Amino acid sequence: MNFMPVILWTDALIFLLIAVGVAAAWYVRRREYLLLPWQRVMKSSVGMVSLLVLSLFLLVGLLDSLHYRVALPEKSNGQTVYSPEVLSAFDTLVSGLRSRIEKTYSAPLAAYLYAKESIETPDGKILRDYPRLKFGGVHLADPQHELAGDVVRRAVVGGLGGLLVGGLLVWVVGWAKRSLPTRIESGPIGGHVSCPPYTMRALLIATLIIAILIGAISYLAAAYHVLGTDKVGQDVLYLSLKSIRTGLVIGTVTTLVMLPFALLLGVAAGYLRGWVDDVIQYVYTVLSSIPSVLLIAAAVLMMQVVIEMHADWFETSAARADVRLLALCLILGVTSWTGLCRLLRGETLKLREMEYIQAAQAFGVSSFRILTRHIVPNVMHIVLISVVMDFSALVLAEAVLSYVGVGVDPTTISFGTMINAARLEMGRDPMVWWALASAFGFMLVLVLAANLFADAVRDAFDPRLNRTESAT
């Protein structure tokens, strides 16, 4: 084989989360009472457009989780030797962005380096001027006069191409909706699950706008560095896209670690009460009293020492960086379950006094069956709302921790490492602003889409809001 598939620990957890999500979707579609809140989510135009944007981020993260190592030309004892560099399917897809490395800084859509250098002229003289880039705008004969017109032309042509692809996609969706109404609008239980017309209209408009932006940026990126380059000449657009996976891993894997602690301890404290409730309250009260940044920093530094002392555990630098990323997720999960645990304890205390719970206790139903059949299903709306709303907070937490130096491995591309690197660049003269602006912009879109979708999920699953709507 010309390549060897590589499955990192975070890759395996991502695939596990996808399998769990598919199984949960299949389970929900077969039960109308579970399908009803998601029908309310689909009625929210803002929520569905946010989900569309999140789906694009998830697609990039998934492609960046399909890792492999390329086979080297030379062999050792007749066996294939593979490169120590671990690439991903996303790297292959955007190989042009990854491989076009300049000498140092260049501004967005520029054809020259950002700083003057000594250049030797053909007649032997030394001048201080801005050198041409090796890749950005190299097709231009006279960048000073041709650059602006070429950028506009490429943006318009790329946007029109994106509009054409987006329009074709919209037409295919509309044709499928008209041709297969039963399969699209009805689930296995006969429940109506399609979007209402106004939501579908918002989705179609958003699809066209996103397609235009992707088309324009893609065509510009073929000839320019759309968001400039960093200190070592790497394309900032490529770094921003690569940072998406790190943010998604932090937000999703940490949730996977946090849920068992919060769900088991919160429900147990609320239902069993007594000394169990006292012990659990004591644990999460003490844990909440410790400054989270100091606790996380201490745990990360201890894990970093263990990794450095056992470097032979890891075959590649990517495996070592992935273990540190996984350790950060575990540490964040262990330290961030207290808030959800409090909410679940309070809700369980209320449910424990309900008539149907007391009737089950009077009939001699075991506590385990009451918890699994009556308590846990009735607190899942709180779990779902909290998980979706905590996602954006975890993405921001990674950026803060990496900025202060106790986050992901320095070799891991993330929003936090980009911001940390841009911190020194902001003090240059002239100021290098585009790396920080790019990281901030991508993180803003990701967190904003997650927050807007969380609002839609909260409105759909919160029983108090649903009762208010029913009364009106």
Short mmCIF file of C-alpha atoms in Angstrom, two decimals:
data_model
loop_
_atom_site.label_atom_id
_atom_site.label_comp_id
_atom_site.label_asym_id
_atom_site.label_seq_id
_atom_site.Cartn_x
_atom_site.Cartn_y
_atom_site.Cartn_z
CA MET A 1 0.00 0.00 0.00
CA ASN A 2 1.11 3.57 -0.70
CA PHE A 3 -0.24 4.65 2.68
CA MET A 4 -0.97 3.20 6.12
CA PRO A 5 -4.18 4.20 7.94
CA VAL A 6 -3.57 5.68 11.38
CA ILE A 7 -6.22 5.79 14.10
CA LEU A 8 -5.38 8.16 16.93
CA TRP A 9 -7.14 8.01 20.27
CA THR A 10 -9.22 11.10 19.53
CA ASP A 11 -10.11 9.68 16.10
CA ALA A 12 -11.53 6.56 17.76
CA LEU A 13 -13.58 8.65 20.18
CA ILE A 14 -14.90 10.80 17.33
CA PHE A 15 -15.99 7.70 15.40
CA LEU A 16 -17.60 6.39 18.61
CA LEU A 17 -19.54 9.64 19.03
CA ILE A 18 -20.72 9.45 15.41
CA ALA A 19 -21.93 5.87 15.93
CA VAL A 20 -23.74 6.89 19.12
CA GLY A 21 -25.34 9.85 17.31
CA VAL A 22 -26.57 7.66 14.44
CA ALA A 23 -27.98 5.10 16.87
CA ALA A 24 -29.68 7.85 18.90
CA ALA A 25 -31.22 9.37 15.74
CA TRP A 26 -32.57 5.97 14.70
CA TYR A 27 -33.97 5.42 18.21
CA VAL A 28 -35.61 8.86 18.31
CA ARG A 29 -37.23 8.49 14.87
CA ARG A 30 -39.08 5.38 16.02
CA ARG A 31 -40.67 7.09 19.03
CA GLU A 32 -43.06 9.93 18.42
CA TYR A 33 -42.82 11.42 21.91
CA LEU A 34 -39.06 11.81 21.44
CA LEU A 35 -39.46 13.10 17.90
CA LEU A 36 -41.79 15.93 18.93
CA PRO A 37 -39.14 18.25 20.51
CA TRP A 38 -36.90 17.86 17.44
CA GLN A 39 -39.85 18.87 15.26
CA ARG A 40 -39.93 22.10 17.27
CA VAL A 41 -36.20 22.58 16.61
CA MET A 42 -36.82 22.16 12.88
CA LYS A 43 -39.39 24.97 13.01
CA SER A 44 -36.68 27.44 14.10
CA SER A 45 -35.09 29.14 11.10
CA VAL A 46 -32.16 30.42 13.17
CA GLY A 47 -31.64 27.01 14.73
CA MET A 48 -31.59 25.16 11.41
CA VAL A 49 -29.28 27.69 9.73
CA SER A 50 -26.95 27.40 12.73
CA LEU A 51 -27.09 23.61 12.39
CA LEU A 52 -26.13 23.97 8.71
CA VAL A 53 -23.08 26.04 9.64
CA LEU A 54 -22.15 23.58 12.40
CA SER A 55 -22.47 20.72 9.89
CA LEU A 56 -19.81 22.35 7.71
CA PHE A 57 -17.47 22.62 10.69
CA LEU A 58 -18.21 18.98 11.58
CA LEU A 59 -17.45 17.92 8.00
CA VAL A 60 -14.06 19.62 8.14
CA GLY A 61 -13.36 18.04 11.52
CA LEU A 62 -14.36 14.59 10.30
CA LEU A 63 -12.16 14.82 7.20
CA ASP A 64 -9.29 15.96 9.42
CA SER A 65 -9.79 12.86 11.60
CA LEU A 66 -9.09 10.37 8.78
CA HIS A 67 -5.34 10.03 9.29
CA TYR A 68 -2.71 8.11 7.35
CA ARG A 69 1.05 7.88 6.77
CA VAL A 70 2.56 7.91 3.29
CA ALA A 71 4.97 5.15 2.20
CA LEU A 72 8.54 6.29 1.52
CA PRO A 73 10.32 5.32 -1.75
CA GLU A 74 13.18 3.48 -0.04
CA LYS A 75 12.60 0.18 1.78
CA SER A 76 14.31 -1.42 4.77
CA ASN A 77 15.04 -5.16 4.49
CA GLY A 78 12.36 -5.48 1.86
CA GLN A 79 9.71 -3.91 4.12
CA THR A 80 7.84 -0.73 3.36
CA VAL A 81 8.89 2.25 5.44
CA TYR A 82 6.30 4.92 6.17
CA SER A 83 6.83 8.62 6.71
CA PRO A 84 6.79 9.80 10.34
CA GLU A 85 4.49 12.64 9.30
CA VAL A 86 0.81 11.88 9.91
CA LEU A 87 -1.51 13.47 7.35
CA SER A 88 -5.28 13.51 7.04
CA ALA A 89 -7.86 13.36 4.27
CA PHE A 90 -8.38 17.09 4.76
CA ASP A 91 -4.64 17.71 4.19
CA THR A 92 -4.90 15.87 0.89
CA LEU A 93 -7.98 17.86 -0.09
CA VAL A 94 -6.26 21.20 0.56
CA SER A 95 -2.74 20.13 -0.38
CA GLY A 96 -2.28 23.39 -2.31
CA LEU A 97 -2.74 25.44 0.88
CA ARG A 98 -0.52 23.14 2.93
CA SER A 99 2.42 22.95 0.53
CA ARG A 100 2.65 26.60 -0.58
CA ILE A 101 4.92 27.94 2.14
CA GLU A 102 6.39 31.40 1.80
CA LYS A 103 9.53 32.79 3.44
CA THR A 104 7.75 34.72 6.19
CA TYR A 105 4.81 37.10 6.74
CA SER A 106 2.61 38.23 3.88
CA ALA A 107 -0.63 40.18 4.11
CA PRO A 108 -3.98 38.76 2.92
CA LEU A 109 -4.27 38.65 -0.88
CA ALA A 110 -0.77 40.11 -1.27
CA ALA A 111 1.86 39.46 -3.92
CA TYR A 112 4.80 40.74 -1.87
CA LEU A 113 6.28 39.94 1.52
CA TYR A 114 5.16 42.13 4.40
CA ALA A 115 8.65 43.39 5.35
CA LYS A 116 11.41 44.93 3.28
CA GLU A 117 14.54 42.95 2.55
CA SER A 118 17.84 43.58 0.79
CA ILE A 119 17.44 42.70 -2.89
CA GLU A 120 20.24 42.57 -5.41
CA THR A 121 19.32 44.13 -8.75
CA PRO A 122 20.55 42.77 -12.10
CA ASP A 123 23.20 45.52 -12.27
CA GLY A 124 24.63 44.44 -8.89
CA LYS A 125 23.12 47.16 -6.68
CA ILE A 126 21.53 46.36 -3.28
CA LEU A 127 18.07 47.82 -2.66
CA ARG A 128 15.68 47.64 0.30
CA ASP A 129 12.31 46.59 -1.14
CA TYR A 130 9.42 44.15 -0.73
CA PRO A 131 10.32 40.80 -2.40
CA ARG A 132 7.79 38.91 -4.52
CA LEU A 133 6.11 35.88 -2.98
CA LYS A 134 7.01 32.44 -4.30
CA PHE A 135 3.35 31.41 -4.69
CA GLY A 136 0.96 34.26 -3.91
CA GLY A 137 0.15 36.21 -7.07
CA VAL A 138 3.03 34.62 -8.94
CA HIS A 139 0.98 34.57 -12.14
CA LEU A 140 0.87 38.37 -12.25
CA ALA A 141 3.43 40.16 -14.42
CA ASP A 142 2.85 43.56 -12.76
CA PRO A 143 1.17 43.05 -9.35
CA GLN A 144 1.02 46.76 -8.53
CA HIS A 145 -1.37 47.38 -11.42
CA GLU A 146 -2.97 43.94 -11.95
CA LEU A 147 -3.55 42.73 -8.38
CA ALA A 148 -6.82 44.53 -7.54
CA GLY A 149 -8.50 43.66 -10.84
CA ASP A 150 -7.39 40.03 -10.68
CA VAL A 151 -8.69 39.64 -7.11
CA VAL A 152 -12.08 41.09 -8.05
CA ARG A 153 -12.29 38.92 -11.16
CA ARG A 154 -11.43 35.75 -9.29
CA ALA A 155 -13.86 36.57 -6.48
CA VAL A 156 -16.71 37.16 -8.95
CA VAL A 157 -15.95 34.06 -11.03
CA GLY A 158 -15.56 31.88 -7.94
CA GLY A 159 -18.74 33.29 -6.43
CA LEU A 160 -20.69 32.59 -9.60
CA GLY A 161 -19.32 29.05 -9.66
CA GLY A 162 -20.35 28.57 -6.04
CA LEU A 163 -23.78 30.01 -6.80
CA LEU A 164 -24.15 27.53 -9.67
CA VAL A 165 -23.21 24.58 -7.45
CA GLY A 166 -25.44 25.83 -4.63
CA GLY A 167 -28.35 26.35 -7.03
CA LEU A 168 -27.87 22.83 -8.38
CA LEU A 169 -27.89 21.45 -4.84
CA VAL A 170 -31.06 23.39 -4.00
CA TRP A 171 -32.72 22.08 -7.17
CA VAL A 172 -31.77 18.48 -6.30
CA VAL A 173 -33.23 18.86 -2.80
CA GLY A 174 -36.44 20.38 -4.18
CA TRP A 175 -36.75 17.64 -6.82
CA ALA A 176 -36.24 14.93 -4.19
CA LYS A 177 -38.82 16.55 -1.92
CA ARG A 178 -41.41 16.60 -4.71
CA SER A 179 -40.58 13.14 -6.04
CA LEU A 180 -40.24 11.31 -2.74
CA PRO A 181 -42.64 13.07 -0.35
CA THR A 182 -43.42 10.00 1.70
CA ARG A 183 -39.84 8.99 2.39
CA ILE A 184 -38.76 12.54 3.23
CA GLU A 185 -41.72 13.79 5.22
CA SER A 186 -42.57 10.63 7.12
CA GLY A 187 -40.49 8.56 9.44
CA PRO A 188 -40.90 4.89 10.27
CA ILE A 189 -43.68 5.76 12.69
CA GLY A 190 -45.45 8.03 10.24
CA GLY A 191 -44.40 11.21 12.03
CA HIS A 192 -43.98 14.38 10.00
CA VAL A 193 -40.33 15.44 10.26
CA SER A 194 -39.84 17.86 7.37
CA CYS A 195 -39.05 21.54 7.80
CA PRO A 196 -41.88 24.07 7.40
CA PRO A 197 -41.74 26.30 4.29
CA TYR A 198 -40.27 29.36 6.02
CA THR A 199 -37.49 27.30 7.61
CA MET A 200 -36.74 25.61 4.29
CA ARG A 201 -36.58 29.02 2.60
CA ALA A 202 -34.06 30.26 5.19
CA LEU A 203 -31.98 27.10 4.70
CA LEU A 204 -31.95 27.51 0.93
CA ILE A 205 -30.88 31.17 1.16
CA ALA A 206 -28.16 30.28 3.66
CA THR A 207 -26.98 27.44 1.40
CA LEU A 208 -26.64 29.80 -1.56
CA ILE A 209 -24.76 32.41 0.49
CA ILE A 210 -22.38 29.80 1.91
CA ALA A 211 -21.85 28.32 -1.57
CA ILE A 212 -20.97 31.76 -2.96
CA LEU A 213 -18.47 32.39 -0.15
CA ILE A 214 -16.86 28.96 -0.51
CA GLY A 215 -16.63 29.36 -4.28
CA ALA A 216 -15.04 32.80 -4.10
CA ILE A 217 -12.56 31.83 -1.38
CA SER A 218 -11.61 28.58 -3.13
CA TYR A 219 -10.87 30.30 -6.44
CA LEU A 220 -8.90 33.05 -4.71
CA ALA A 221 -6.96 30.50 -2.61
CA ALA A 222 -5.75 28.81 -5.79
CA ALA A 223 -3.61 31.86 -6.60
CA TYR A 224 -3.29 33.86 -3.35
CA HIS A 225 -3.00 33.49 0.39
CA VAL A 226 -6.50 34.67 1.21
CA LEU A 227 -5.77 35.27 4.90
CA GLY A 228 -2.04 35.86 4.54
CA THR A 229 0.83 33.84 5.99
CA ASP A 230 2.40 33.55 9.44
CA LYS A 231 6.00 33.92 10.64
CA VAL A 232 7.21 30.71 8.98
CA GLY A 233 5.21 31.33 5.80
CA GLN A 234 2.33 28.91 6.42
CA ASP A 235 -1.05 29.81 4.98
CA VAL A 236 -3.26 31.24 7.75
CA LEU A 237 -6.45 29.97 6.07
CA TYR A 238 -5.05 26.43 6.26
CA LEU A 239 -4.12 26.88 9.94
CA SER A 240 -7.61 28.21 10.73
CA LEU A 241 -9.31 25.27 9.03
CA LYS A 242 -6.99 22.80 10.78
CA SER A 243 -7.89 24.39 14.14
CA ILE A 244 -11.52 23.38 13.73
CA ARG A 245 -10.86 19.72 14.57
CA THR A 246 -9.11 20.62 17.81
CA GLY A 247 -12.03 22.79 18.91
CA LEU A 248 -14.56 20.09 18.03
CA VAL A 249 -12.56 17.41 19.85
CA ILE A 250 -12.36 19.56 22.97
CA GLY A 251 -16.10 20.29 22.85
CA THR A 252 -17.34 16.75 22.13
CA VAL A 253 -14.87 14.40 23.82
CA THR A 254 -14.91 16.46 27.01
CA THR A 255 -18.68 16.10 27.03
CA LEU A 256 -18.32 12.34 26.66
CA VAL A 257 -16.07 12.31 29.74
CA MET A 258 -18.21 14.70 31.78
CA LEU A 259 -21.62 13.04 31.28
CA PRO A 260 -21.11 9.86 33.36
CA PHE A 261 -19.92 11.85 36.39
CA ALA A 262 -22.71 14.42 36.20
CA LEU A 263 -25.53 12.00 35.38
CA LEU A 264 -24.71 9.22 37.84
CA LEU A 265 -23.73 11.42 40.77
CA GLY A 266 -26.48 14.01 40.23
CA VAL A 267 -29.28 11.44 39.98
CA ALA A 268 -27.89 9.39 42.88
CA ALA A 269 -27.65 12.47 45.13
CA GLY A 270 -31.19 13.57 44.36
CA TYR A 271 -32.87 10.17 44.64
CA LEU A 272 -30.97 8.41 47.44
CA ARG A 273 -30.46 11.51 49.60
CA GLY A 274 -29.07 10.95 53.08
CA TRP A 275 -25.33 10.36 53.45
CA VAL A 276 -24.95 9.73 49.71
CA ASP A 277 -26.28 13.22 48.96
CA ASP A 278 -24.01 14.73 51.63
CA VAL A 279 -20.88 13.06 50.24
CA ILE A 280 -21.61 14.02 46.63
CA GLN A 281 -22.43 17.61 47.59
CA TYR A 282 -19.20 17.80 49.57
CA VAL A 283 -17.17 16.51 46.62
CA TYR A 284 -18.54 18.92 44.01
CA THR A 285 -18.55 21.85 46.45
CA VAL A 286 -14.84 21.31 47.18
CA LEU A 287 -14.07 20.81 43.49
CA SER A 288 -15.94 24.01 42.58
CA SER A 289 -14.01 25.94 45.24
CA ILE A 290 -10.64 25.25 43.59
CA PRO A 291 -9.79 27.73 40.78
CA SER A 292 -10.39 25.70 37.65
CA VAL A 293 -7.49 27.20 35.69
CA LEU A 294 -4.99 26.31 38.43
CA LEU A 295 -6.37 22.80 38.77
CA ILE A 296 -6.27 22.20 35.02
CA ALA A 297 -2.79 23.72 34.73
CA ALA A 298 -1.42 21.47 37.49
CA ALA A 299 -2.95 18.34 35.94
CA VAL A 300 -1.72 19.25 32.43
CA LEU A 301 1.82 19.92 33.65
CA MET A 302 1.88 16.57 35.48
CA MET A 303 0.67 14.81 32.33
CA GLN A 304 3.28 16.67 30.27
CA VAL A 305 6.05 15.39 32.57
CA VAL A 306 4.79 11.81 32.18
CA ILE A 307 4.70 12.13 28.38
CA GLU A 308 8.22 13.56 28.21
CA MET A 309 9.62 10.83 30.47
CA HIS A 310 8.10 8.10 28.31
CA ALA A 311 8.74 9.37 24.80
CA ASP A 312 9.27 5.79 23.61
CA TRP A 313 5.56 5.14 24.06
CA PHE A 314 4.79 7.13 20.92
CA GLU A 315 5.77 6.21 17.39
CA THR A 316 5.17 9.68 15.93
CA SER A 317 4.96 13.23 17.20
CA ALA A 318 1.31 13.30 16.14
CA ALA A 319 0.55 10.39 18.50
CA ARG A 320 2.26 12.22 21.37
CA ALA A 321 0.35 15.46 20.67
CA ASP A 322 -2.90 13.48 20.39
CA VAL A 323 -2.39 11.89 23.81
CA ARG A 324 -1.87 15.33 25.32
CA LEU A 325 -5.06 16.54 23.61
CA LEU A 326 -6.93 13.53 24.99
CA ALA A 327 -5.49 14.17 28.45
CA LEU A 328 -6.70 17.78 28.26
CA CYS A 329 -10.19 16.52 27.38
CA LEU A 330 -10.14 14.13 30.35
CA ILE A 331 -8.96 16.86 32.71
CA LEU A 332 -11.61 19.32 31.48
CA GLY A 333 -14.28 16.62 31.77
CA VAL A 334 -13.31 15.68 35.32
CA THR A 335 -13.32 19.33 36.43
CA SER A 336 -16.44 20.58 34.60
CA TRP A 337 -19.18 18.13 35.65
CA THR A 338 -20.18 19.97 38.83
CA GLY A 339 -22.63 22.45 37.26
CA LEU A 340 -24.66 19.81 35.45
CA CYS A 341 -24.55 17.59 38.55
CA ARG A 342 -26.20 20.34 40.60
CA LEU A 343 -28.96 20.78 38.02
CA LEU A 344 -29.65 17.04 37.85
CA ARG A 345 -29.71 16.74 41.63
CA GLY A 346 -32.30 19.50 41.93
CA GLU A 347 -34.48 18.04 39.17
CA THR A 348 -34.26 14.55 40.69
CA LEU A 349 -35.29 15.90 44.10
CA LYS A 350 -38.41 17.33 42.45
CA LEU A 351 -39.19 14.19 40.47
CA ARG A 352 -38.78 11.99 43.54
CA GLU A 353 -41.85 13.59 45.09
CA MET A 354 -44.06 13.06 42.04
CA GLU A 355 -47.08 10.79 42.44
CA TYR A 356 -46.02 8.18 39.91
CA ILE A 357 -42.61 7.77 41.61
CA GLN A 358 -44.25 7.36 45.01
CA ALA A 359 -46.72 4.87 43.54
CA ALA A 360 -43.87 2.83 42.08
CA GLN A 361 -42.14 2.82 45.47
CA ALA A 362 -45.37 1.72 47.17
CA PHE A 363 -45.70 -1.22 44.76
CA GLY A 364 -42.19 -2.35 45.65
CA VAL A 365 -40.44 -1.41 42.39
CA SER A 366 -36.66 -1.49 42.85
CA SER A 367 -34.72 1.76 43.03
CA PHE A 368 -32.64 0.75 39.99
CA ARG A 369 -35.76 0.29 37.86
CA ILE A 370 -37.26 3.58 39.07
CA LEU A 371 -34.04 5.40 38.19
CA THR A 372 -33.69 3.87 34.74
CA ARG A 373 -37.38 3.93 33.73
CA HIS A 374 -38.69 7.11 35.35
CA ILE A 375 -35.96 9.42 36.66
CA VAL A 376 -33.23 9.36 33.98
CA PRO A 377 -35.59 9.72 30.95
CA ASN A 378 -37.22 12.74 32.59
CA VAL A 379 -33.92 14.58 33.16
CA MET A 380 -32.48 13.96 29.70
CA HIS A 381 -33.82 17.27 28.42
CA ILE A 382 -31.61 19.04 30.99
CA VAL A 383 -28.64 16.89 29.93
CA LEU A 384 -29.16 17.67 26.25
CA ILE A 385 -29.60 21.40 26.79
CA SER A 386 -26.52 21.61 29.05
CA VAL A 387 -24.36 19.59 26.67
CA VAL A 388 -25.19 21.79 23.69
CA MET A 389 -24.70 25.00 25.67
CA ASP A 390 -21.43 23.84 27.25
CA PHE A 391 -19.91 23.05 23.86
CA SER A 392 -19.10 26.68 23.07
CA ALA A 393 -17.70 27.25 26.57
CA LEU A 394 -15.31 24.33 26.12
CA VAL A 395 -14.12 25.63 22.74
CA LEU A 396 -13.33 28.99 24.37
CA ALA A 397 -11.66 27.22 27.31
CA GLU A 398 -9.19 25.51 24.96
CA ALA A 399 -8.28 28.86 23.43
CA VAL A 400 -7.65 30.39 26.87
CA LEU A 401 -5.62 27.43 28.16
CA SER A 402 -3.48 27.22 25.02
CA TYR A 403 -2.93 30.97 25.21
CA VAL A 404 -1.49 30.69 28.73
CA GLY A 405 0.63 27.67 27.72
CA VAL A 406 -1.19 24.79 29.50
CA GLY A 407 -3.44 23.69 26.67
CA VAL A 408 -2.73 21.48 23.70
CA ASP A 409 0.74 20.46 22.49
CA PRO A 410 2.59 23.32 20.73
CA THR A 411 2.72 21.21 17.57
CA THR A 412 -1.08 20.88 17.54
CA ILE A 413 -2.80 23.51 15.42
CA SER A 414 -5.61 25.15 17.38
CA PHE A 415 -7.26 28.51 17.85
CA GLY A 416 -5.42 28.91 21.16
CA THR A 417 -1.96 28.28 19.66
CA MET A 418 -2.75 30.66 16.79
CA ILE A 419 -3.76 33.39 19.25
CA ASN A 420 -0.70 32.72 21.39
CA ALA A 421 1.58 33.01 18.35
CA ALA A 422 -0.22 36.17 17.20
CA ARG A 423 0.30 37.79 20.60
CA LEU A 424 3.92 38.64 19.79
CA GLU A 425 3.11 39.56 16.20
CA MET A 426 0.72 42.28 17.38
CA GLY A 427 3.70 44.15 18.83
CA ARG A 428 5.54 44.37 15.51
CA ASP A 429 5.81 47.49 13.46
CA PRO A 430 4.05 47.26 11.09
CA MET A 431 1.56 45.17 13.05
CA VAL A 432 0.74 41.63 11.85
CA TRP A 433 -2.98 41.44 12.58
CA TRP A 434 -4.42 38.81 10.24
CA ALA A 435 -3.48 35.65 12.19
CA LEU A 436 -5.31 36.88 15.29
CA ALA A 437 -8.26 38.15 13.23
CA SER A 438 -8.56 34.83 11.39
CA ALA A 439 -8.51 32.73 14.58
CA PHE A 440 -10.99 35.11 16.22
CA GLY A 441 -13.30 35.07 13.18
CA PHE A 442 -13.44 31.29 12.81
CA MET A 443 -13.90 30.81 16.55
CA LEU A 444 -16.63 33.47 16.60
CA VAL A 445 -18.59 31.75 13.83
CA LEU A 446 -18.23 28.32 15.47
CA VAL A 447 -19.23 29.50 18.95
CA LEU A 448 -22.03 31.75 17.65
CA ALA A 449 -23.54 28.91 15.59
CA ALA A 450 -23.31 26.58 18.61
CA ASN A 451 -24.97 29.16 20.90
CA LEU A 452 -27.81 29.88 18.47
CA PHE A 453 -28.45 26.16 17.98
CA ALA A 454 -28.34 25.71 21.78
CA ASP A 455 -31.03 28.40 22.14
CA ALA A 456 -33.25 26.54 19.66
CA VAL A 457 -32.71 23.24 21.48
CA ARG A 458 -33.45 24.86 24.84
CA ASP A 459 -36.68 26.42 23.57
CA ALA A 460 -37.78 23.07 22.11
CA PHE A 461 -36.90 20.86 25.09
CA ASP A 462 -37.66 23.15 28.04
CA PRO A 463 -41.07 21.98 29.36
CA ARG A 464 -41.78 25.34 31.00
CA LEU A 465 -41.51 27.18 27.70
CA ASN A 466 -43.63 24.54 25.97
CA ARG A 467 -46.35 24.85 28.62
CA THR A 468 -46.34 28.62 28.19
CA GLU A 469 -46.77 28.29 24.41
CA SER A 470 -49.58 25.76 24.86
CA ALA A 471 -51.41 28.09 27.27
CA THR A 472 -51.20 31.01 24.87
#
